[in-house]
Coordinates of C-alpha atoms and ligand atoms in Angstrom, one line a residue:
M174 CA -147.9 -25.4 -70.6
I175 CA -151.4 -26.0 -70.9
C176 CA -152.3 -28.5 -73.6
L177 CA -156.1 -28.9 -74.5
S178 CA -156.9 -32.0 -75.7
L179 CA -159.4 -31.6 -79.0
T180 CA -161.6 -35.1 -78.4
R181 CA -164.4 -33.8 -80.3
E182 CA -165.6 -35.4 -83.3
T183 CA -165.5 -32.8 -85.7
L184 CA -163.1 -30.2 -86.5
A185 CA -165.1 -27.2 -86.3
E186 CA -166.8 -28.7 -82.9
N187 CA -162.8 -28.6 -81.8
L188 CA -162.4 -25.1 -82.8
K189 CA -165.2 -23.9 -80.9
E190 CA -163.5 -25.8 -77.4
I191 CA -160.2 -23.6 -79.0
E192 CA -162.0 -20.7 -79.1
R193 CA -163.7 -20.9 -75.4
Y194 CA -160.3 -21.5 -73.3
K195 CA -158.1 -19.9 -76.0
K196 CA -156.7 -17.5 -73.4
Y197 CA -155.6 -20.4 -70.7
L198 CA -154.0 -22.3 -73.4
Q199 CA -150.4 -22.6 -75.0
L200 CA -151.2 -25.9 -76.8
C201 CA -153.2 -28.3 -78.5
E202 CA -153.4 -31.9 -79.1
L203 CA -155.5 -33.0 -82.1
R204 CA -156.8 -37.0 -81.3
G205 CA -157.1 -37.4 -85.8
D206 CA -158.4 -40.3 -84.3
C207 CA -162.0 -38.9 -82.0
L208 CA -162.7 -37.8 -85.8
T209 CA -165.6 -39.0 -87.3
E210 CA -165.1 -38.6 -90.4
W211 CA -161.3 -37.5 -92.3
D212 CA -161.1 -35.2 -94.8
T213 CA -157.8 -34.5 -95.6
E214 CA -158.6 -30.8 -96.9
A215 CA -160.2 -29.5 -93.7
L216 CA -157.5 -31.2 -91.9
R217 CA -154.5 -29.6 -93.6
D218 CA -156.0 -26.3 -93.3
F219 CA -156.9 -26.9 -89.4
P220 CA -153.4 -25.6 -87.5
R221 CA -154.4 -22.0 -89.7
Q222 CA -157.8 -21.6 -88.3
A223 CA -156.7 -22.8 -84.4
G224 CA -154.2 -20.2 -84.3
V225 CA -152.5 -21.8 -81.3
P226 CA -149.7 -24.7 -81.7
L227 CA -150.5 -28.1 -82.8
I228 CA -150.0 -32.0 -82.1
L229 CA -150.5 -34.0 -84.1
T230 CA -151.8 -37.7 -82.7
L231 CA -154.0 -40.6 -83.7
R232 CA -154.1 -42.7 -80.8
R233 CA -154.9 -46.8 -81.7
A234 CA -157.2 -48.2 -79.9
G235 CA -155.0 -50.6 -78.3
D236 CA -153.5 -47.3 -76.5
G237 CA -156.8 -46.1 -75.5
G238 CA -157.4 -44.1 -78.9
N239 CA -159.9 -44.8 -81.3
W240 CA -157.9 -45.9 -84.7
R241 CA -158.8 -49.1 -85.2
T242 CA -157.5 -49.7 -89.4
S243 CA -153.8 -50.8 -90.2
E244 CA -150.7 -49.2 -89.6
E245 CA -150.0 -48.6 -93.0
E246 CA -153.1 -46.7 -93.3
R247 CA -152.3 -44.6 -90.4
C248 CA -149.1 -44.1 -91.7
S249 CA -150.8 -42.6 -94.9
R250 CA -152.8 -39.9 -92.9
F251 CA -150.0 -39.1 -90.5
M252 CA -147.9 -38.3 -94.2
E253 CA -151.3 -36.2 -96.1
I254 CA -151.4 -33.8 -93.4
L255 CA -148.1 -33.9 -91.5
S256 CA -146.8 -31.1 -92.6
S257 CA -149.3 -28.9 -93.1
G258 CA -148.6 -26.8 -89.8
Y259 CA -149.0 -29.3 -86.7
T260 CA -145.2 -28.4 -84.6
W261 CA -145.7 -31.5 -82.7
V262 CA -147.0 -35.8 -84.0
D263 CA -147.5 -37.9 -80.8
L264 CA -145.9 -41.3 -81.9
E265 CA -146.0 -44.8 -79.9
H266 CA -143.1 -46.2 -78.6
A267 CA -142.8 -49.6 -81.1
S268 CA -145.4 -48.7 -83.6
A269 CA -144.4 -49.0 -86.9
T270 CA -144.5 -45.5 -88.1
E271 CA -140.5 -45.3 -88.3
S272 CA -141.9 -43.8 -92.3
V273 CA -143.4 -40.9 -90.6
A274 CA -141.1 -39.9 -87.6
R275 CA -138.3 -39.5 -90.5
A276 CA -140.6 -37.6 -92.9
A277 CA -141.0 -35.3 -89.5
R278 CA -137.5 -35.4 -88.8
K279 CA -137.0 -33.9 -92.6
K280 CA -139.0 -31.0 -91.7
G281 CA -138.4 -30.2 -88.2
I282 CA -142.1 -31.3 -86.7
R283 CA -140.8 -32.7 -83.4
I284 CA -141.3 -36.1 -82.3
I285 CA -143.4 -37.1 -79.2
R286 CA -142.9 -40.6 -78.5
S287 CA -145.1 -41.8 -76.3
F288 CA -146.3 -44.8 -74.1
H289 CA -149.8 -45.8 -72.8
D290 CA -150.2 -47.9 -69.5
T291 CA -154.2 -48.2 -69.4
R292 CA -154.0 -50.2 -66.8
G293 CA -151.9 -48.9 -63.8
V294 CA -148.1 -47.4 -63.2
P295 CA -145.4 -49.2 -64.9
E296 CA -143.2 -51.1 -62.6
D297 CA -140.2 -49.8 -64.6
L298 CA -141.7 -46.3 -64.8
P299 CA -138.0 -44.1 -64.0
E300 CA -136.0 -46.4 -66.6
R301 CA -138.6 -46.7 -69.3
F302 CA -139.4 -42.7 -69.3
R303 CA -135.5 -42.6 -69.2
E304 CA -135.2 -44.5 -72.5
L305 CA -138.4 -44.1 -74.1
P306 CA -136.9 -41.9 -76.8
E307 CA -135.7 -43.5 -79.9
R308 CA -133.6 -40.3 -81.1
E309 CA -132.2 -37.4 -79.3
G310 CA -134.6 -34.8 -79.4
E311 CA -137.5 -36.9 -78.9
I312 CA -139.8 -35.8 -75.6
P313 CA -141.0 -38.9 -74.2
R314 CA -144.0 -39.1 -72.9
I315 CA -146.1 -41.7 -70.8
V316 CA -149.5 -42.2 -70.1
T317 CA -150.5 -44.1 -66.5
T318 CA -153.2 -44.7 -64.5
P319 CA -152.5 -44.5 -61.4
R320 CA -154.7 -47.3 -58.3
S321 CA -153.4 -46.3 -55.4
V322 CA -151.2 -43.2 -53.8
A323 CA -148.2 -45.2 -53.7
D324 CA -148.8 -44.8 -57.5
L325 CA -148.6 -41.6 -57.5
R326 CA -145.6 -40.8 -55.3
I327 CA -143.9 -42.6 -58.1
I328 CA -144.8 -40.5 -60.9
L329 CA -144.4 -37.4 -59.0
Q330 CA -140.7 -39.1 -58.0
T331 CA -139.8 -39.7 -61.7
L332 CA -140.9 -36.0 -62.6
R333 CA -139.0 -34.4 -59.9
E334 CA -135.7 -36.8 -60.8
T335 CA -136.2 -36.2 -64.5
S336 CA -134.0 -33.5 -65.6
G337 CA -135.0 -32.3 -69.3
P338 CA -138.3 -32.1 -71.3
G339 CA -140.8 -34.9 -70.8
I340 CA -144.2 -35.4 -69.9
I341 CA -146.2 -37.9 -67.2
Q342 CA -149.8 -37.6 -67.9
A343 CA -151.4 -39.8 -64.9
M344 CA -155.2 -40.1 -65.4
G345 CA -158.3 -40.5 -63.4
E346 CA -159.0 -39.4 -59.8
W347 CA -155.7 -40.7 -58.0
G348 CA -153.5 -39.2 -60.7
F349 CA -155.8 -35.7 -60.2
P350 CA -153.1 -33.4 -57.9
A351 CA -150.1 -35.0 -60.8
R352 CA -152.4 -32.7 -63.2
I353 CA -151.7 -29.6 -61.2
L354 CA -148.2 -30.1 -60.2
S355 CA -146.4 -31.4 -62.9
G356 CA -146.1 -28.2 -64.6
L357 CA -144.0 -27.2 -60.7
Y358 CA -142.0 -30.9 -61.7
G359 CA -141.0 -29.7 -65.0
S360 CA -143.6 -31.5 -67.5
Y361 CA -143.2 -30.2 -70.3
F362 CA -147.3 -29.9 -70.8
T363 CA -150.2 -30.6 -68.6
L364 CA -152.6 -32.1 -70.8
V365 CA -156.5 -30.9 -69.5
S366 CA -159.8 -31.9 -70.9
P367 CA -163.3 -29.9 -70.1
E368 CA -165.4 -32.8 -69.9
K369 CA -165.6 -36.7 -68.8
S370 CA -164.5 -38.4 -71.6
P371 CA -164.0 -42.6 -71.1
D372 CA -160.0 -41.7 -71.5
D373 CA -160.3 -38.9 -68.7
P374 CA -162.9 -40.1 -66.2
V375 CA -162.6 -36.9 -63.8
P376 CA -162.2 -33.4 -65.8
L377 CA -159.4 -31.1 -65.2
S378 CA -161.1 -27.3 -67.1
P379 CA -158.6 -25.6 -68.9
E380 CA -160.3 -22.6 -66.8
S381 CA -160.1 -23.9 -63.2
L382 CA -157.0 -25.0 -63.4
E383 CA -156.1 -21.5 -64.2
K384 CA -158.8 -20.4 -62.1
L385 CA -158.8 -22.0 -58.9
Y386 CA -155.6 -24.0 -59.3
R387 CA -153.1 -20.9 -60.2
Y388 CA -151.3 -23.1 -62.7
S389 CA -149.2 -20.4 -63.9
T390 CA -148.4 -19.0 -60.6
L391 CA -146.6 -22.2 -59.5
S392 CA -143.4 -23.3 -58.3
S393 CA -141.2 -24.6 -56.2
S394 CA -141.5 -22.1 -53.8
T395 CA -145.1 -22.4 -53.7
S396 CA -146.6 -23.9 -50.7
I397 CA -149.1 -27.0 -50.8
F398 CA -151.9 -27.8 -48.9
G399 CA -154.6 -30.9 -49.5
I400 CA -157.4 -32.6 -48.4
I401 CA -157.4 -36.1 -48.0
G402 CA -160.0 -38.6 -47.8
N403 CA -161.7 -41.2 -50.2
P404 CA -164.1 -39.8 -51.8
V405 CA -162.4 -36.8 -51.7
L406 CA -163.1 -35.0 -55.5
H407 CA -166.4 -34.2 -54.8
S408 CA -165.0 -31.9 -51.9
R409 CA -165.6 -27.8 -51.9
S410 CA -162.3 -27.0 -50.1
P411 CA -160.4 -26.9 -52.7
L412 CA -162.6 -23.6 -53.4
I413 CA -163.0 -22.0 -50.6
H414 CA -158.9 -22.7 -49.7
N415 CA -157.7 -21.8 -52.7
S416 CA -159.5 -18.5 -52.9
G417 CA -158.4 -17.1 -50.0
Y418 CA -154.5 -17.8 -51.2
A419 CA -155.9 -16.0 -54.6
K420 CA -157.6 -13.3 -52.9
Q421 CA -154.0 -12.8 -50.2
S422 CA -152.9 -13.0 -53.2
L423 CA -150.9 -15.8 -50.9
D424 CA -147.8 -18.6 -52.9
A425 CA -149.7 -21.4 -51.9
V426 CA -152.0 -24.3 -54.2
Y427 CA -154.9 -26.4 -52.4
L428 CA -155.3 -30.0 -53.6
P429 CA -157.5 -32.9 -53.3
F430 CA -155.7 -36.2 -52.7
K431 CA -157.6 -39.5 -53.1
V432 CA -156.1 -41.6 -50.4
D433 CA -156.6 -45.1 -49.7
D434 CA -153.0 -45.5 -47.5
V435 CA -152.4 -42.9 -45.1
G436 CA -148.8 -44.5 -44.4
E437 CA -147.9 -43.9 -47.5
F438 CA -149.6 -40.7 -47.6
F439 CA -147.2 -39.2 -45.4
S440 CA -144.4 -40.4 -46.8
L441 CA -146.0 -37.9 -50.2
A442 CA -146.3 -35.3 -47.7
E443 CA -142.8 -35.7 -46.1
E444 CA -141.1 -35.8 -50.3
L445 CA -143.9 -32.8 -51.3
S446 CA -143.0 -30.8 -48.7
I447 CA -147.0 -30.7 -48.1
Q448 CA -147.2 -27.7 -45.1
G449 CA -151.0 -28.8 -43.7
F450 CA -153.8 -30.5 -44.6
S451 CA -157.5 -31.5 -43.9
V452 CA -159.0 -34.5 -43.0
T453 CA -162.5 -36.2 -44.3
I454 CA -163.5 -39.5 -44.7
P455 CA -162.0 -42.1 -44.0
H456 CA -159.4 -41.2 -42.8
K457 CA -159.9 -38.3 -39.6
S458 CA -159.3 -40.9 -36.8
E459 CA -155.8 -43.1 -38.6
V460 CA -154.1 -40.0 -39.4
I461 CA -154.1 -40.2 -35.1
P462 CA -151.4 -42.4 -34.7
R463 CA -148.7 -39.9 -36.4
L464 CA -149.1 -36.8 -35.3
V465 CA -146.3 -35.5 -32.9
Q466 CA -149.1 -33.2 -31.2
T467 CA -153.3 -32.6 -30.5
S468 CA -155.4 -30.5 -29.2
D469 CA -157.8 -31.0 -26.7
E470 CA -160.8 -31.3 -29.2
V471 CA -158.9 -34.0 -31.0
A472 CA -157.8 -35.8 -27.8
A473 CA -161.7 -35.9 -26.7
I474 CA -163.3 -36.7 -30.1
G475 CA -160.8 -39.0 -31.2
A476 CA -161.2 -37.3 -34.9
C477 CA -158.8 -34.6 -36.7
N478 CA -159.7 -32.6 -39.5
T479 CA -156.6 -31.1 -39.7
V480 CA -153.3 -31.6 -40.0
V481 CA -150.6 -28.8 -39.7
R482 CA -147.0 -29.0 -40.2
S483 CA -144.4 -27.9 -37.0
S484 CA -140.4 -28.2 -37.1
S485 CA -141.3 -31.4 -34.8
G486 CA -143.7 -33.1 -37.2
F487 CA -147.2 -32.2 -37.6
K488 CA -149.7 -31.4 -35.4
G489 CA -153.3 -32.4 -35.4
Y490 CA -156.5 -30.5 -34.8
N491 CA -160.7 -30.7 -35.2
T492 CA -162.2 -27.5 -36.3
D493 CA -165.6 -28.8 -37.1
V494 CA -166.6 -28.4 -33.5
R495 CA -165.7 -24.6 -34.0
G496 CA -167.5 -25.0 -38.1
F497 CA -170.1 -27.0 -36.3
M498 CA -171.1 -24.4 -33.6
L499 CA -169.9 -20.8 -35.1
P500 CA -173.6 -21.0 -37.1
L501 CA -175.7 -22.2 -34.9
K502 CA -174.7 -19.7 -32.0
K503 CA -175.2 -16.7 -34.6
L504 CA -178.4 -18.6 -34.9
C505 CA -179.2 -18.4 -31.2
V506 CA -178.5 -15.4 -30.3
A507 CA -181.1 -14.8 -27.7
G508 CA -180.6 -17.9 -25.7
F509 CA -178.5 -21.7 -26.9
P510 CA -180.4 -24.8 -26.4
K511 CA -180.7 -26.1 -23.4
R512 CA -181.6 -29.6 -24.9
A513 CA -180.7 -31.3 -28.2
V514 CA -181.8 -34.9 -30.1
V515 CA -178.3 -35.9 -32.2
I516 CA -179.4 -38.0 -35.6
G517 CA -176.8 -40.1 -36.2
A518 CA -173.7 -41.8 -34.4
G519 CA -170.1 -41.3 -36.5
G520 CA -167.7 -39.1 -36.6
A521 CA -169.6 -35.8 -37.6
A522 CA -172.2 -36.9 -34.3
R523 CA -168.9 -37.0 -32.4
A524 CA -167.7 -33.2 -32.6
V525 CA -171.8 -32.0 -32.8
V526 CA -171.8 -33.9 -29.0
Y527 CA -168.6 -33.1 -28.5
G528 CA -169.5 -28.7 -29.1
L529 CA -173.3 -29.2 -27.6
K530 CA -171.6 -31.1 -24.2
E531 CA -169.5 -27.9 -23.4
A532 CA -172.2 -25.2 -24.5
G533 CA -174.0 -27.2 -21.6
T534 CA -176.5 -28.4 -23.6
E535 CA -178.7 -31.5 -22.4
I536 CA -179.0 -34.7 -25.4
L537 CA -180.5 -37.3 -26.8
I538 CA -178.4 -39.4 -29.4
V539 CA -180.4 -41.6 -31.5
N540 CA -178.9 -43.7 -34.5
R541 CA -179.8 -46.5 -36.7
T542 CA -177.5 -48.9 -34.9
E543 CA -178.1 -48.7 -30.8
S544 CA -175.2 -49.7 -30.1
K545 CA -173.4 -47.2 -32.0
A546 CA -176.0 -44.8 -29.9
L547 CA -175.5 -46.1 -26.3
D548 CA -171.8 -46.3 -26.6
L549 CA -171.4 -42.7 -27.9
A550 CA -174.3 -41.5 -25.1
R551 CA -171.6 -43.6 -22.6
E552 CA -168.8 -42.2 -23.4
F553 CA -170.0 -38.3 -23.8
N554 CA -172.5 -38.9 -20.6
C555 CA -175.7 -38.1 -22.3
R556 CA -179.1 -40.1 -23.7
G557 CA -179.0 -43.0 -26.7
A558 CA -181.4 -44.7 -28.3
A559 CA -182.1 -46.1 -31.4
L560 CA -183.7 -44.6 -33.9
S561 CA -187.1 -45.5 -34.6
P562 CA -191.0 -44.0 -34.3
G563 CA -191.3 -45.8 -31.1
I564 CA -188.2 -42.8 -29.5
Y565 CA -190.2 -39.7 -31.1
S566 CA -192.9 -39.2 -27.7
E567 CA -189.5 -38.8 -26.1
M568 CA -187.1 -36.5 -28.9
A569 CA -190.2 -34.8 -28.3
E570 CA -188.8 -33.7 -24.9
Y571 CA -185.2 -32.8 -26.1
A572 CA -186.0 -31.5 -29.4
E573 CA -185.3 -27.7 -29.2
L574 CA -181.8 -28.7 -31.4
V575 CA -182.6 -31.4 -33.6
V576 CA -179.0 -32.3 -35.3
Q577 CA -179.4 -34.4 -38.0
T578 CA -175.8 -36.2 -38.8
S579 CA -176.3 -39.2 -40.7
A580 CA -175.5 -39.8 -44.3
A581 CA -179.3 -40.2 -45.2
G582 CA -180.7 -37.8 -47.2
M583 CA -177.1 -37.4 -48.5
H584 CA -176.1 -39.1 -52.2
P585 CA -176.9 -41.7 -52.7
L586 CA -179.4 -41.2 -50.2
E587 CA -181.3 -38.6 -51.1
E588 CA -184.4 -39.5 -50.7
I589 CA -184.6 -41.0 -47.0
D590 CA -184.8 -38.2 -44.1
P591 CA -184.5 -40.8 -41.1
V592 CA -187.0 -38.7 -39.2
S593 CA -189.9 -38.6 -42.0
E594 CA -193.2 -39.0 -39.6
Y595 CA -191.5 -37.0 -37.1
P596 CA -194.5 -34.3 -36.2
W597 CA -191.9 -31.5 -35.5
T598 CA -194.1 -27.9 -33.8
G599 CA -191.8 -25.8 -36.0
K600 CA -190.6 -24.7 -32.7
E601 CA -187.4 -26.4 -33.2
I602 CA -184.3 -25.6 -34.9
A603 CA -184.0 -28.4 -37.2
Y604 CA -179.7 -28.2 -38.4
D605 CA -178.8 -30.7 -40.6
L606 CA -175.2 -31.6 -41.6
I607 CA -175.6 -32.0 -45.1
Y608 CA -174.5 -29.4 -48.0
I609 CA -175.6 -31.2 -50.6
P610 CA -178.7 -31.4 -51.6
E611 CA -178.9 -27.4 -50.0
K612 CA -182.2 -28.5 -48.8
T613 CA -182.7 -32.0 -47.6
R614 CA -186.3 -33.3 -47.0
F615 CA -185.3 -33.6 -43.4
L616 CA -184.7 -29.7 -43.4
S617 CA -187.7 -29.1 -45.6
A618 CA -190.8 -31.2 -43.4
A619 CA -188.8 -29.4 -40.7
E620 CA -189.9 -25.6 -42.6
N621 CA -193.6 -26.6 -44.0
V622 CA -194.2 -26.6 -40.5
G623 CA -192.6 -22.9 -39.6
C624 CA -189.0 -24.6 -37.8
R625 CA -185.6 -22.5 -38.3
I626 CA -183.3 -24.9 -40.9
L627 CA -179.4 -24.4 -40.7
N628 CA -177.9 -26.5 -43.3
G629 CA -174.3 -27.9 -43.5
A630 CA -172.9 -25.1 -45.6
P631 CA -172.2 -22.6 -43.3
M632 CA -170.7 -25.8 -40.9
L633 CA -168.3 -26.3 -44.1
Q634 CA -167.4 -22.5 -44.6
A635 CA -166.5 -21.9 -40.7
Q636 CA -164.5 -25.2 -40.2
G637 CA -162.6 -24.4 -43.2
E638 CA -162.1 -20.9 -42.4
A639 CA -160.9 -21.8 -39.1
Q640 CA -158.4 -24.6 -41.1
Y641 CA -156.8 -21.7 -42.9
K642 CA -156.1 -19.8 -40.3
L643 CA -154.7 -22.3 -38.7
F644 CA -152.4 -23.6 -42.6
T645 CA -151.6 -19.9 -43.4
G646 CA -151.7 -17.6 -39.7
T647 CA -153.9 -15.4 -41.0
E648 CA -157.9 -14.8 -40.8
Y649 CA -159.5 -16.0 -43.9
P650 CA -160.5 -13.1 -46.5
R651 CA -163.9 -11.9 -46.5
Ligands
LIG155 P1 -170.1 -41.5 -40.4 O1 -169.2 -42.0 -39.7 O2 -169.5 -42.7 -41.8 O3 -171.0 -41.8 -40.1 C1 -172.9 -42.4 -41.1 C2 -174.1 -42.2 -39.7 O4 -174.9 -42.0 -40.9 C3 -174.2 -42.9 -38.8 O5 -174.5 -42.5 -37.7 C4 -175.3 -43.9 -39.7 O6 -176.0 -45.1 -39.0 C5 -175.6 -43.7 -40.2 N1 -176.7 -43.8 -41.8 C6 -176.0 -44.3 -43.0 N2 -177.1 -44.5 -43.7 C7 -177.6 -44.6 -42.6 C8 -179.4 -44.7 -43.4 N3 -180.1 -44.8 -44.8 N4 -180.2 -44.3 -42.0 C9 -180.1 -43.6 -40.6 N5 -178.9 -43.2 -40.7 C10 -177.6 -44.4 -41.8 O7 -170.1 -40.4 -40.9 P2 -169.3 -39.0 -40.4 O8 -168.2 -38.3 -40.8 O9 -170.1 -38.7 -39.0 O10 -170.7 -37.8 -41.4 C11 -171.9 -38.1 -41.3 C12 -172.2 -37.0 -42.4 O11 -171.8 -35.6 -42.1 C13 -172.0 -37.2 -44.1 O12 -173.7 -37.1 -44.3 C14 -170.8 -35.5 -44.4 O13 -171.2 -35.3 -45.3 C15 -172.1 -34.8 -43.2 N6 -171.1 -34.0 -42.5 C16 -170.7 -32.5 -42.9 C17 -169.6 -31.4 -42.7 C18 -169.4 -30.1 -43.1 O14 -169.0 -29.3 -42.7 N7 -170.9 -29.8 -43.0 C19 -168.3 -31.7 -41.6 C20 -168.5 -33.5 -41.0 C21 -169.9 -34.5 -41.7 P3 -175.2 -46.3 -38.2 O15 -174.1 -46.2 -37.3 O16 -176.3 -47.9 -38.0 O17 -174.2 -47.0 -39.5

């Protein structure tokens, strides 16, 4: 079930939220502690107006809420409105709310017994979850704040091993996949909030849970794919892959996993039977020793962006090369560039240099840190130099194509053009691997004098489509 958290300051605003998302929701949690005014009559009428089953919650400040008065006062507020149509009441573990619990039991209102860890994941999560209900019939709810992929693993394990209704919420970036998978692993409901809040810094709207991740279709037979990285939640890959699965009606889902420890993630991948995953910064090299087999490109580049499960273990591929080359080949049907400048000497530059070399292009690599440019140039048998205006005249000799692979131009470096003084002639092709913003300063400067330009969006799409084929065995649907 999808449960919308109602944390607006007024009941009218909360009703608007319900209206907006109604078709995706099975229930809502009214966070009475977020209201700026207490209007008993209106709160009594709220369940009728809402038209969806409601949980009533007055969350204390110590548990991550806004309720700051005494427990006595809190209990009397609960009692004023409890029996006016609320289906569940959330009462914290070891709180002085026994009178409310008694009244709720009498009226047939179900009790959700909650425990909140705003700092992490309780060490004894499985035992705590089991022992949380104070009476038979109470639904345990633990709200956690995972801080690592190991924490995420414990949460998912606990959910999978528990029978009977219960909820484990995993807040923040680390917990994001658990919120999508929790229904599949037996969580009573999945809490969503459409906007960022102190409670939920990484919002997951009911709409994206249903439309992007197809929450209500997930089951134990669903194949799980994903992307690992750090950071990762900005990635557009879930949109590329999940849209493909939806178009082809594949029983599959693709999730973003924030990963700090690659080894832990491989254990999680075994436990969840993850069928394949994309790899982004900073894990592209680190995954390699854990693979049973790698493609020639992975071996040559030393970076793997695609991992696929096989009967003998995980195999590694690199689709960045194909992703980079495909849009360029389309642009250069009349003839592929014979000479090129590559700006940057990081992971992306390695794929670019490999692809261009394979196509027979002569390359000059320029990088902020000269030694890295020289190392990469040595490895791929091309010319390397420090990135500075002093190299511009030599750059001009190679600049049939100029590929910008550095992070300059991407958030938070949007204002930077790494070759801001370069004398473009208008004959060059300028290709920036960055796709947000759509047009970097580098691309604007080249376009202004008439150069043909390409940004990183078609590359992202093409590398994603190549991954899709490796993951599913079918072409990406058009
Ligand atoms: P990386 O391995 O961390 O390398 C970063 C590169 O950027 C290094 O060469 C670094 O130079 C340079 N750099 C950083 N800040 C700079 C600055 N202020 N001025 C000049 N150079 C600077 O990262 P990566 O994996 O290669 O990724 C680089 C970019 O490619 C990112 O923007 C990424 O989003 C993009 N990318 C796009 C796609 C796609 O599908 N479109 C795929 C992969 C990557 P130093 O060596 O001096 O530190």
